Amino acid sequence: MSTLAHPTMTAARPADGAASGPGELDRFSYADRPTPPVPRWEGVDSDLVRVGRKTTSSRGRGLHGQLVQQLGQMIVSGDLGADRPLVPEEIGQRFEVSRTVVRESLRVLEAKGLVSARPNVGTRVRPVADWNLLDPDIIEWRAFGPQRDEQRRELFELRWAIEPLAARLAAGHGREDVQQRLVELTEIMAHATAQADQVTFTRADAELHALVLQMAGNRMLEHLSGIVSCALQVSGGPVTSCERPSESSVSLHIRLVDALGTGDGTAGEAATRALLTVHPEIEPSVPAPREH
């Protein structure tokens, strides 16, 4: 029986809480945004926030993008394994798309490390060790698949390793407009907490942590900022995002931003570690070596 058991394509599953209805998010130009009585989400994709988002993502590309999403989800979930080749003709028939669409989709998946094409062997799924696990699409597919818990743990350990260092390096090195944006984000988070608005809180949280990574003055950390931001919004949950909306979480973010503004790297690092350690739904713990 064919492993390509899905006769029609489906769009990528939405991120938890990522959908927004009319009026939920205000989108003003940064320079022209009026001063509101309460903090509002600013949806402009600034130069800073765009840094680190250069990926092989295929969203928004019609049939080609849909096929990439469908096949990617099936590979990551294990529905498509390495026990048999992926035959382009069969894929085209099952999903009712042209050979060109199939060929381009497989090229995208190959660039992500999910498949490999070899003469006399065909296109086959590659082992997980070969996947580009920092690709936002793969992060999303893993977040909605059977590897969800493992994905969250790995993201938390990655954040624990890089974000406290980034906070130490970023202290006192941010431009005035960036520091002001960090302050605004804490105000947005405070207002979202008062309104029990998980969506706005998470998005502001993601932008804040991405900015800290970009302020560190380390191009490799800067590159990871977009990945961490994507991971926070896609995966959610107590292990990858900061504490759910609460006054204590907002206070820790304010401590972090204040430390960055005054150039206190030690305080910034400590505030970041506190943010990554305090979770209401799991026992607070520092990642420890695991037995292999």
PDB file of C-alpha atoms in Angstrom:
ATOM      1  CA  MET A   1       0.000   0.000   0.000  1.00  0.00           C
ATOM      2  CA  SER A   2       1.286   3.461  -0.814  1.00  0.00           C
ATOM      3  CA  THR A   3       2.517   5.603   2.036  1.00  0.00           C
ATOM      4  CA  LEU A   4       1.111   8.655   0.292  1.00  0.00           C
ATOM      5  CA  ALA A   5      -2.317   8.131   1.750  1.00  0.00           C
ATOM      6  CA  HIS A   6      -3.544  11.724   1.681  1.00  0.00           C
ATOM      7  CA  PRO A   7      -5.544  12.417  -1.490  1.00  0.00           C
ATOM      8  CA  THR A   8      -5.786  16.151  -0.935  1.00  0.00           C
ATOM      9  CA  MET A   9      -3.448  18.781   0.374  1.00  0.00           C
ATOM     10  CA  THR A  10      -3.995  20.625   3.607  1.00  0.00           C
ATOM     11  CA  ALA A  11      -2.516  23.900   4.701  1.00  0.00           C
ATOM     12  CA  ALA A  12      -0.068  24.011   7.564  1.00  0.00           C
ATOM     13  CA  ARG A  13      -1.681  23.756  10.972  1.00  0.00           C
ATOM     14  CA  PRO A  14      -1.940  27.142  12.664  1.00  0.00           C
ATOM     15  CA  ALA A  15       0.257  27.973  15.610  1.00  0.00           C
ATOM     16  CA  ASP A  16      -1.356  27.750  19.042  1.00  0.00           C
ATOM     17  CA  GLY A  17      -3.244  30.980  19.620  1.00  0.00           C
ATOM     18  CA  ALA A  18      -1.712  32.551  16.531  1.00  0.00           C
ATOM     19  CA  ALA A  19      -4.994  33.444  14.866  1.00  0.00           C
ATOM     20  CA  SER A  20      -6.121  37.002  15.386  1.00  0.00           C
ATOM     21  CA  GLY A  21      -9.509  38.471  14.751  1.00  0.00           C
ATOM     22  CA  PRO A  22     -10.353  41.984  13.587  1.00  0.00           C
ATOM     23  CA  GLY A  23      -9.134  44.628  15.972  1.00  0.00           C
ATOM     24  CA  GLU A  24      -6.929  42.298  18.008  1.00  0.00           C
ATOM     25  CA  LEU A  25      -3.650  43.710  16.697  1.00  0.00           C
ATOM     26  CA  ASP A  26      -3.172  47.343  15.760  1.00  0.00           C
ATOM     27  CA  ARG A  27      -0.757  47.959  12.894  1.00  0.00           C
ATOM     28  CA  PHE A  28       0.740  51.435  12.841  1.00  0.00           C
ATOM     29  CA  SER A  29       3.889  52.688  11.197  1.00  0.00           C
ATOM     30  CA  TYR A  30       6.524  52.942  13.928  1.00  0.00           C
ATOM     31  CA  ALA A  31       7.137  56.643  13.356  1.00  0.00           C
ATOM     32  CA  ASP A  32       3.478  57.593  12.878  1.00  0.00           C
ATOM     33  CA  ARG A  33       1.980  55.500  15.627  1.00  0.00           C
ATOM     34  CA  PRO A  34      -0.172  57.640  17.976  1.00  0.00           C
ATOM     35  CA  THR A  35       0.322  57.516  21.720  1.00  0.00           C
ATOM     36  CA  PRO A  36      -2.568  55.391  23.004  1.00  0.00           C
ATOM     37  CA  PRO A  37      -4.048  55.386  26.508  1.00  0.00           C
ATOM     38  CA  VAL A  38      -2.976  51.737  26.792  1.00  0.00           C
ATOM     39  CA  PRO A  39      -0.071  49.919  25.119  1.00  0.00           C
ATOM     40  CA  ARG A  40      -0.842  48.463  21.708  1.00  0.00           C
ATOM     41  CA  TRP A  41       0.816  45.846  19.556  1.00  0.00           C
ATOM     42  CA  GLU A  42       2.823  47.383  16.708  1.00  0.00           C
ATOM     43  CA  GLY A  43       2.926  44.986  13.797  1.00  0.00           C
ATOM     44  CA  VAL A  44       5.591  46.616  11.621  1.00  0.00           C
ATOM     45  CA  ASP A  45       8.341  44.228  10.572  1.00  0.00           C
ATOM     46  CA  SER A  46      11.302  46.447  11.422  1.00  0.00           C
ATOM     47  CA  ASP A  47      14.840  45.916  10.154  1.00  0.00           C
ATOM     48  CA  LEU A  48      15.855  44.519  13.516  1.00  0.00           C
ATOM     49  CA  VAL A  49      13.001  42.055  13.724  1.00  0.00           C
ATOM     50  CA  ARG A  50      13.647  40.872  10.167  1.00  0.00           C
ATOM     51  CA  VAL A  51      17.235  39.904  10.952  1.00  0.00           C
ATOM     52  CA  GLY A  52      17.668  36.151  11.143  1.00  0.00           C
ATOM     53  CA  ARG A  53      14.535  35.296   9.182  1.00  0.00           C
ATOM     54  CA  LYS A  54      16.295  34.243   5.984  1.00  0.00           C
ATOM     55  CA  THR A  55      15.003  30.713   5.650  1.00  0.00           C
ATOM     56  CA  THR A  56      13.806  28.263   3.070  1.00  0.00           C
ATOM     57  CA  SER A  57      10.208  28.732   4.161  1.00  0.00           C
ATOM     58  CA  SER A  58       7.713  28.124   1.378  1.00  0.00           C
ATOM     59  CA  ARG A  59       4.577  29.624   2.916  1.00  0.00           C
ATOM     60  CA  GLY A  60       2.330  31.619   0.637  1.00  0.00           C
ATOM     61  CA  ARG A  61       3.416  30.015  -2.637  1.00  0.00           C
ATOM     62  CA  GLY A  62       0.252  28.332  -3.819  1.00  0.00           C
ATOM     63  CA  LEU A  63       0.273  24.656  -4.749  1.00  0.00           C
ATOM     64  CA  HIS A  64       4.032  24.470  -4.395  1.00  0.00           C
ATOM     65  CA  GLY A  65       3.935  25.782  -0.826  1.00  0.00           C
ATOM     66  CA  GLN A  66       1.005  23.554   0.090  1.00  0.00           C
ATOM     67  CA  LEU A  67       2.779  20.457  -1.188  1.00  0.00           C
ATOM     68  CA  VAL A  68       5.936  21.338   0.723  1.00  0.00           C
ATOM     69  CA  GLN A  69       3.878  21.753   3.890  1.00  0.00           C
ATOM     70  CA  GLN A  70       1.980  18.493   3.361  1.00  0.00           C
ATOM     71  CA  LEU A  71       5.027  16.364   2.561  1.00  0.00           C
ATOM     72  CA  GLY A  72       7.081  18.035   5.290  1.00  0.00           C
ATOM     73  CA  GLN A  73       4.445  17.291   7.922  1.00  0.00           C
ATOM     74  CA  MET A  74       4.183  13.696   6.744  1.00  0.00           C
ATOM     75  CA  ILE A  75       7.965  13.206   6.879  1.00  0.00           C
ATOM     76  CA  VAL A  76       8.384  14.773  10.316  1.00  0.00           C
ATOM     77  CA  SER A  77       5.439  12.815  11.740  1.00  0.00           C
ATOM     78  CA  GLY A  78       6.862   9.568  10.405  1.00  0.00           C
ATOM     79  CA  ASP A  79       4.053   8.934   7.916  1.00  0.00           C
ATOM     80  CA  LEU A  80       6.694   8.935   5.190  1.00  0.00           C
ATOM     81  CA  GLY A  81       9.744   6.893   6.115  1.00  0.00           C
ATOM     82  CA  ALA A  82      13.002   5.862   4.513  1.00  0.00           C
ATOM     83  CA  ASP A  83      11.733   2.360   3.682  1.00  0.00           C
ATOM     84  CA  ARG A  84      10.709   3.335   0.169  1.00  0.00           C
ATOM     85  CA  PRO A  85      11.566   6.097  -2.331  1.00  0.00           C
ATOM     86  CA  LEU A  86       9.363   9.118  -2.936  1.00  0.00           C
ATOM     87  CA  VAL A  87       8.289   8.684  -6.539  1.00  0.00           C
ATOM     88  CA  PRO A  88       7.519  12.077  -8.182  1.00  0.00           C
ATOM     89  CA  GLU A  89       4.953  10.570 -10.522  1.00  0.00           C
ATOM     90  CA  GLU A  90       3.088   8.971  -7.625  1.00  0.00           C
ATOM     91  CA  ILE A  91       3.183  12.184  -5.607  1.00  0.00           C
ATOM     92  CA  GLY A  92       1.816  14.135  -8.558  1.00  0.00           C
ATOM     93  CA  GLN A  93      -1.055  11.703  -8.993  1.00  0.00           C
ATOM     94  CA  ARG A  94      -1.943  11.520  -5.317  1.00  0.00           C
ATOM     95  CA  PHE A  95      -1.962  15.292  -4.807  1.00  0.00           C
ATOM     96  CA  GLU A  96      -3.134  16.203  -8.311  1.00  0.00           C
ATOM     97  CA  VAL A  97      -0.268  18.559  -9.069  1.00  0.00           C
ATOM     98  CA  SER A  98       2.116  18.868 -11.984  1.00  0.00           C
ATOM     99  CA  ARG A  99       5.567  17.301 -12.219  1.00  0.00           C
ATOM    100  CA  THR A 100       7.049  20.813 -12.002  1.00  0.00           C
ATOM    101  CA  VAL A 101       5.315  21.459  -8.670  1.00  0.00           C
ATOM    102  CA  VAL A 102       6.495  18.092  -7.337  1.00  0.00           C
ATOM    103  CA  ARG A 103      10.057  18.663  -8.507  1.00  0.00           C
ATOM    104  CA  GLU A 104      10.309  22.146  -6.962  1.00  0.00           C
ATOM    105  CA  SER A 105       8.729  20.958  -3.707  1.00  0.00           C
ATOM    106  CA  LEU A 106      11.218  18.114  -3.372  1.00  0.00           C
ATOM    107  CA  ARG A 107      14.051  20.575  -3.976  1.00  0.00           C
ATOM    108  CA  VAL A 108      12.824  22.699  -1.065  1.00  0.00           C
ATOM    109  CA  LEU A 109      12.599  19.644   1.175  1.00  0.00           C
ATOM    110  CA  GLU A 110      16.093  18.633   0.085  1.00  0.00           C
ATOM    111  CA  ALA A 111      17.400  22.085   1.039  1.00  0.00           C
ATOM    112  CA  LYS A 112      15.888  21.565   4.487  1.00  0.00           C
ATOM    113  CA  GLY A 113      17.739  18.254   4.798  1.00  0.00           C
ATOM    114  CA  LEU A 114      14.566  16.175   4.881  1.00  0.00           C
ATOM    115  CA  VAL A 115      15.163  14.230   1.667  1.00  0.00           C
ATOM    116  CA  SER A 116      18.013  13.373  -0.663  1.00  0.00           C
ATOM    117  CA  ALA A 117      17.956  12.538  -4.368  1.00  0.00           C
ATOM    118  CA  ARG A 118      20.557  10.168  -5.804  1.00  0.00           C
ATOM    119  CA  PRO A 119      20.940   8.528  -9.204  1.00  0.00           C
ATOM    120  CA  ASN A 120      19.706   4.932  -9.329  1.00  0.00           C
ATOM    121  CA  VAL A 121      18.352   5.332  -5.777  1.00  0.00           C
ATOM    122  CA  GLY A 122      15.672   7.985  -6.129  1.00  0.00           C
ATOM    123  CA  THR A 123      14.461  10.477  -3.551  1.00  0.00           C
ATOM    124  CA  ARG A 124      14.373   9.160  -0.011  1.00  0.00           C
ATOM    125  CA  VAL A 125      13.724  10.551   3.456  1.00  0.00           C
ATOM    126  CA  ARG A 126      16.929  11.346   5.328  1.00  0.00           C
ATOM    127  CA  PRO A 127      17.535  10.520   9.001  1.00  0.00           C
ATOM    128  CA  VAL A 128      16.637  13.120  11.628  1.00  0.00           C
ATOM    129  CA  ALA A 129      20.326  13.852  12.221  1.00  0.00           C
ATOM    130  CA  ASP A 130      20.486  15.353   8.716  1.00  0.00           C
ATOM    131  CA  TRP A 131      17.460  17.640   9.095  1.00  0.00           C
ATOM    132  CA  ASN A 132      17.940  21.388   9.466  1.00  0.00           C
ATOM    133  CA  LEU A 133      16.285  21.485  12.880  1.00  0.00           C
ATOM    134  CA  LEU A 134      16.650  25.281  13.069  1.00  0.00           C
ATOM    135  CA  ASP A 135      14.482  25.769   9.988  1.00  0.00           C
ATOM    136  CA  PRO A 136      11.232  27.486  11.082  1.00  0.00           C
ATOM    137  CA  ASP A 137       9.111  25.139   8.969  1.00  0.00           C
ATOM    138  CA  ILE A 138      10.656  22.069  10.591  1.00  0.00           C
ATOM    139  CA  ILE A 139      10.254  23.633  14.029  1.00  0.00           C
ATOM    140  CA  GLU A 140       6.551  24.114  13.267  1.00  0.00           C
ATOM    141  CA  TRP A 141       6.076  20.604  11.880  1.00  0.00           C
ATOM    142  CA  ARG A 142       7.788  19.042  14.893  1.00  0.00           C
ATOM    143  CA  ALA A 143       5.735  21.240  17.238  1.00  0.00           C
ATOM    144  CA  PHE A 144       2.510  19.767  15.877  1.00  0.00           C
ATOM    145  CA  GLY A 145       3.735  16.202  15.546  1.00  0.00           C
ATOM    146  CA  PRO A 146       4.641  13.296  17.803  1.00  0.00           C
ATOM    147  CA  GLN A 147       7.977  14.973  18.611  1.00  0.00           C
ATOM    148  CA  ARG A 148       6.248  17.933  20.270  1.00  0.00           C
ATOM    149  CA  ASP A 149       7.614  17.306  23.773  1.00  0.00           C
ATOM    150  CA  GLU A 150      11.117  16.671  22.498  1.00  0.00           C
ATOM    151  CA  GLN A 151      10.937  19.834  20.391  1.00  0.00           C
ATOM    152  CA  ARG A 152       9.979  21.915  23.415  1.00  0.00           C
ATOM    153  CA  ARG A 153      12.739  20.452  25.577  1.00  0.00           C
ATOM    154  CA  GLU A 154      15.383  21.054  22.932  1.00  0.00           C
ATOM    155  CA  LEU A 155      14.232  24.627  22.377  1.00  0.00           C
ATOM    156  CA  PHE A 156      14.323  25.319  26.098  1.00  0.00           C
ATOM    157  CA  GLU A 157      17.855  23.965  26.383  1.00  0.00           C
ATOM    158  CA  LEU A 158      18.932  26.063  23.392  1.00  0.00           C
ATOM    159  CA  ARG A 159      17.466  29.181  24.954  1.00  0.00           C
ATOM    160  CA  TRP A 160      19.087  28.416  28.294  1.00  0.00           C
ATOM    161  CA  ALA A 161      22.462  28.184  26.564  1.00  0.00           C
ATOM    162  CA  ILE A 162      22.326  31.378  24.486  1.00  0.00           C
ATOM    163  CA  GLU A 163      19.939  33.935  25.968  1.00  0.00           C
ATOM    164  CA  PRO A 164      21.631  34.673  29.314  1.00  0.00           C
ATOM    165  CA  LEU A 165      24.903  35.234  27.420  1.00  0.00           C
ATOM    166  CA  ALA A 166      23.111  37.460  24.916  1.00  0.00           C
ATOM    167  CA  ALA A 167      21.660  39.560  27.735  1.00  0.00           C
ATOM    168  CA  ARG A 168      25.105  40.038  29.266  1.00  0.00           C
ATOM    169  CA  LEU A 169      26.587  41.076  25.921  1.00  0.00           C
ATOM    170  CA  ALA A 170      23.657  43.339  25.016  1.00  0.00           C
ATOM    171  CA  ALA A 171      23.712  45.380  28.236  1.00  0.00           C
ATOM    172  CA  GLY A 172      24.360  49.026  27.422  1.00  0.00           C
ATOM    173  CA  HIS A 173      24.855  48.378  23.712  1.00  0.00           C
ATOM    174  CA  GLY A 174      21.381  49.060  22.361  1.00  0.00           C
ATOM    175  CA  ARG A 175      20.350  52.132  20.387  1.00  0.00           C
ATOM    176  CA  GLU A 176      17.996  54.544  22.100  1.00  0.00           C
ATOM    177  CA  ASP A 177      15.099  53.641  19.806  1.00  0.00           C
ATOM    178  CA  VAL A 178      15.647  49.923  20.429  1.00  0.00           C
ATOM    179  CA  GLN A 179      15.722  50.442  24.197  1.00  0.00           C
ATOM    180  CA  GLN A 180      12.496  52.426  23.936  1.00  0.00           C
ATOM    181  CA  ARG A 181      10.921  49.595  21.970  1.00  0.00           C
ATOM    182  CA  LEU A 182      11.900  47.140  24.713  1.00  0.00           C
ATOM    183  CA  VAL A 183      10.187  49.360  27.264  1.00  0.00           C
ATOM    184  CA  GLU A 184       7.083  49.519  25.071  1.00  0.00           C
ATOM    185  CA  LEU A 185       7.038  45.741  24.798  1.00  0.00           C
ATOM    186  CA  THR A 186       7.014  45.356  28.586  1.00  0.00           C
ATOM    187  CA  GLU A 187       4.077  47.773  28.706  1.00  0.00           C
ATOM    188  CA  ILE A 188       2.277  45.735  26.050  1.00  0.00           C
ATOM    189  CA  MET A 189       2.911  42.572  28.081  1.00  0.00           C
ATOM    190  CA  ALA A 190       1.607  44.226  31.233  1.00  0.00           C
ATOM    191  CA  HIS A 191      -1.580  45.305  29.487  1.00  0.00           C
ATOM    192  CA  ALA A 192      -1.987  41.863  27.898  1.00  0.00           C
ATOM    193  CA  THR A 193      -1.637  40.297  31.335  1.00  0.00           C
ATOM    194  CA  ALA A 194      -4.369  42.516  32.730  1.00  0.00           C
ATOM    195  CA  GLN A 195      -6.602  41.530  29.804  1.00  0.00           C
ATOM    196  CA  ALA A 196      -5.646  37.824  29.950  1.00  0.00           C
ATOM    197  CA  ASP A 197      -4.586  38.196  26.301  1.00  0.00           C
ATOM    198  CA  GLN A 198      -2.250  35.247  25.662  1.00  0.00           C
ATOM    199  CA  VAL A 199      -1.813  36.031  21.950  1.00  0.00           C
ATOM    200  CA  THR A 200      -0.542  39.584  22.404  1.00  0.00           C
ATOM    201  CA  PHE A 201       1.588  38.605  25.398  1.00  0.00           C
ATOM    202  CA  THR A 202       3.309  35.833  23.440  1.00  0.00           C
ATOM    203  CA  ARG A 203       3.984  37.987  20.404  1.00  0.00           C
ATOM    204  CA  ALA A 204       5.433  40.819  22.488  1.00  0.00           C
ATOM    205  CA  ASP A 205       7.490  38.278  24.446  1.00  0.00           C
ATOM    206  CA  ALA A 206       8.875  36.820  21.206  1.00  0.00           C
ATOM    207  CA  GLU A 207       9.861  40.223  19.820  1.00  0.00           C
ATOM    208  CA  LEU A 208      11.509  41.260  23.082  1.00  0.00           C
ATOM    209  CA  HIS A 209      13.710  38.182  23.274  1.00  0.00           C
ATOM    210  CA  ALA A 210      14.579  38.439  19.575  1.00  0.00           C
ATOM    211  CA  LEU A 211      15.716  42.046  20.076  1.00  0.00           C
ATOM    212  CA  VAL A 212      17.939  41.056  22.995  1.00  0.00           C
ATOM    213  CA  LEU A 213      19.686  38.468  20.827  1.00  0.00           C
ATOM    214  CA  GLN A 214      20.144  41.040  18.065  1.00  0.00           C
ATOM    215  CA  MET A 215      21.622  43.595  20.486  1.00  0.00           C
ATOM    216  CA  ALA A 216      24.370  41.224  21.650  1.00  0.00           C
ATOM    217  CA  GLY A 217      26.778  42.244  18.881  1.00  0.00           C
ATOM    218  CA  ASN A 218      27.370  38.621  17.891  1.00  0.00           C
ATOM    219  CA  ARG A 219      26.299  37.795  14.338  1.00  0.00           C
ATOM    220  CA  MET A 220      25.701  34.126  15.117  1.00  0.00           C
ATOM    221  CA  LEU A 221      23.407  35.005  18.021  1.00  0.00           C
ATOM    222  CA  GLU A 222      21.778  37.604  15.798  1.00  0.00           C
ATOM    223  CA  HIS A 223      21.033  34.923  13.228  1.00  0.00           C
ATOM    224  CA  LEU A 224      19.315  32.818  15.894  1.00  0.00           C
ATOM    225  CA  SER A 225      17.003  35.663  16.908  1.00  0.00           C
ATOM    226  CA  GLY A 226      14.487  35.038  14.153  1.00  0.00           C
ATOM    227  CA  ILE A 227      14.548  31.325  14.863  1.00  0.00           C
ATOM    228  CA  VAL A 228      13.910  31.813  18.578  1.00  0.00           C
ATOM    229  CA  SER A 229      11.118  34.293  17.826  1.00  0.00           C
ATOM    230  CA  CYS A 230       9.499  31.831  15.442  1.00  0.00           C
ATOM    231  CA  ALA A 231       9.909  28.975  17.894  1.00  0.00           C
ATOM    232  CA  LEU A 232       8.272  30.944  20.707  1.00  0.00           C
ATOM    233  CA  GLN A 233       5.207  31.755  18.631  1.00  0.00           C
ATOM    234  CA  VAL A 234       4.885  28.344  17.004  1.00  0.00           C
ATOM    235  CA  SER A 235       5.527  25.981  19.883  1.00  0.00           C
ATOM    236  CA  GLY A 236       4.225  27.896  22.868  1.00  0.00           C
ATOM    237  CA  GLY A 237       3.808  26.093  26.149  1.00  0.00           C
ATOM    238  CA  PRO A 238       5.655  26.476  29.440  1.00  0.00           C
ATOM    239  CA  VAL A 239       8.901  24.911  28.242  1.00  0.00           C
ATOM    240  CA  THR A 240       9.619  27.189  25.281  1.00  0.00           C
ATOM    241  CA  SER A 241       7.913  30.475  26.050  1.00  0.00           C
ATOM    242  CA  CYS A 242       8.266  32.558  29.157  1.00  0.00           C
ATOM    243  CA  GLU A 243       5.786  32.292  31.972  1.00  0.00           C
ATOM    244  CA  ARG A 244       2.177  32.708  30.919  1.00  0.00           C
ATOM    245  CA  PRO A 245       0.785  36.234  31.456  1.00  0.00           C
ATOM    246  CA  SER A 246       1.376  37.136  35.080  1.00  0.00           C
ATOM    247  CA  GLU A 247       2.621  40.076  37.097  1.00  0.00           C
ATOM    248  CA  SER A 248       5.750  38.187  38.140  1.00  0.00           C
ATOM    249  CA  SER A 249       6.664  37.471  34.529  1.00  0.00           C
ATOM    250  CA  VAL A 250       6.155  41.104  33.538  1.00  0.00           C
ATOM    251  CA  SER A 251       8.293  42.202  36.501  1.00  0.00           C
ATOM    252  CA  LEU A 252      11.151  39.947  35.397  1.00  0.00           C
ATOM    253  CA  HIS A 253      10.966  41.320  31.860  1.00  0.00           C
ATOM    254  CA  ILE A 254      11.072  44.862  33.249  1.00  0.00           C
ATOM    255  CA  ARG A 255      14.143  43.913  35.302  1.00  0.00           C
ATOM    256  CA  LEU A 256      15.797  42.598  32.162  1.00  0.00           C
ATOM    257  CA  VAL A 257      15.030  45.709  30.128  1.00  0.00           C
ATOM    258  CA  ASP A 258      16.169  48.032  32.939  1.00  0.00           C
ATOM    259  CA  ALA A 259      19.460  46.114  33.207  1.00  0.00           C
ATOM    260  CA  LEU A 260      20.056  46.426  29.474  1.00  0.00           C
ATOM    261  CA  GLY A 261      19.372  50.152  29.627  1.00  0.00           C
ATOM    262  CA  THR A 262      21.799  50.760  32.510  1.00  0.00           C
ATOM    263  CA  GLY A 263      24.508  48.501  31.101  1.00  0.00           C
ATOM    264  CA  ASP A 264      24.348  46.003  33.956  1.00  0.00           C
ATOM    265  CA  GLY A 265      25.232  42.752  32.207  1.00  0.00           C
ATOM    266  CA  THR A 266      25.230  40.687  35.383  1.00  0.00           C
ATOM    267  CA  ALA A 267      21.696  41.777  36.277  1.00  0.00           C
ATOM    268  CA  GLY A 268      20.535  41.207  32.706  1.00  0.00           C
ATOM    269  CA  GLU A 269      21.911  37.688  32.714  1.00  0.00           C
ATOM    270  CA  ALA A 270      20.326  36.943  36.091  1.00  0.00           C
ATOM    271  CA  ALA A 271      16.923  38.269  34.984  1.00  0.00           C
ATOM    272  CA  THR A 272      17.058  36.115  31.846  1.00  0.00           C
ATOM    273  CA  ARG A 273      17.902  32.978  33.819  1.00  0.00           C
ATOM    274  CA  ALA A 274      15.019  33.735  36.165  1.00  0.00           C
ATOM    275  CA  LEU A 275      12.660  34.094  33.197  1.00  0.00           C
ATOM    276  CA  LEU A 276      13.778  30.772  31.746  1.00  0.00           C
ATOM    277  CA  THR A 277      13.515  28.960  35.072  1.00  0.00           C
ATOM    278  CA  VAL A 278      10.102  30.110  36.305  1.00  0.00           C
ATOM    279  CA  HIS A 279       7.262  28.156  34.725  1.00  0.00           C
ATOM    280  CA  PRO A 280       3.847  27.731  36.373  1.00  0.00           C
ATOM    281  CA  GLU A 281       3.071  24.341  34.829  1.00  0.00           C
ATOM    282  CA  ILE A 282       6.306  22.462  35.414  1.00  0.00           C
ATOM    283  CA  GLU A 283       8.655  22.110  38.352  1.00  0.00           C
ATOM    284  CA  PRO A 284      11.220  24.930  38.142  1.00  0.00           C
ATOM    285  CA  SER A 285      14.514  23.355  37.247  1.00  0.00           C
ATOM    286  CA  VAL A 286      17.787  24.077  35.523  1.00  0.00           C
ATOM    287  CA  PRO A 287      18.517  21.764  32.581  1.00  0.00           C
ATOM    288  CA  ALA A 288      20.735  18.899  33.744  1.00  0.00           C
ATOM    289  CA  PRO A 289      22.819  16.445  31.715  1.00  0.00           C
ATOM    290  CA  ARG A 290      20.774  13.493  30.533  1.00  0.00           C
ATOM    291  CA  GLU A 291      21.845   9.876  30.525  1.00  0.00           C
ATOM    292  CA  HIS A 292      22.448   8.467  27.049  1.00  0.00           C
TER     293      HIS A 292
END
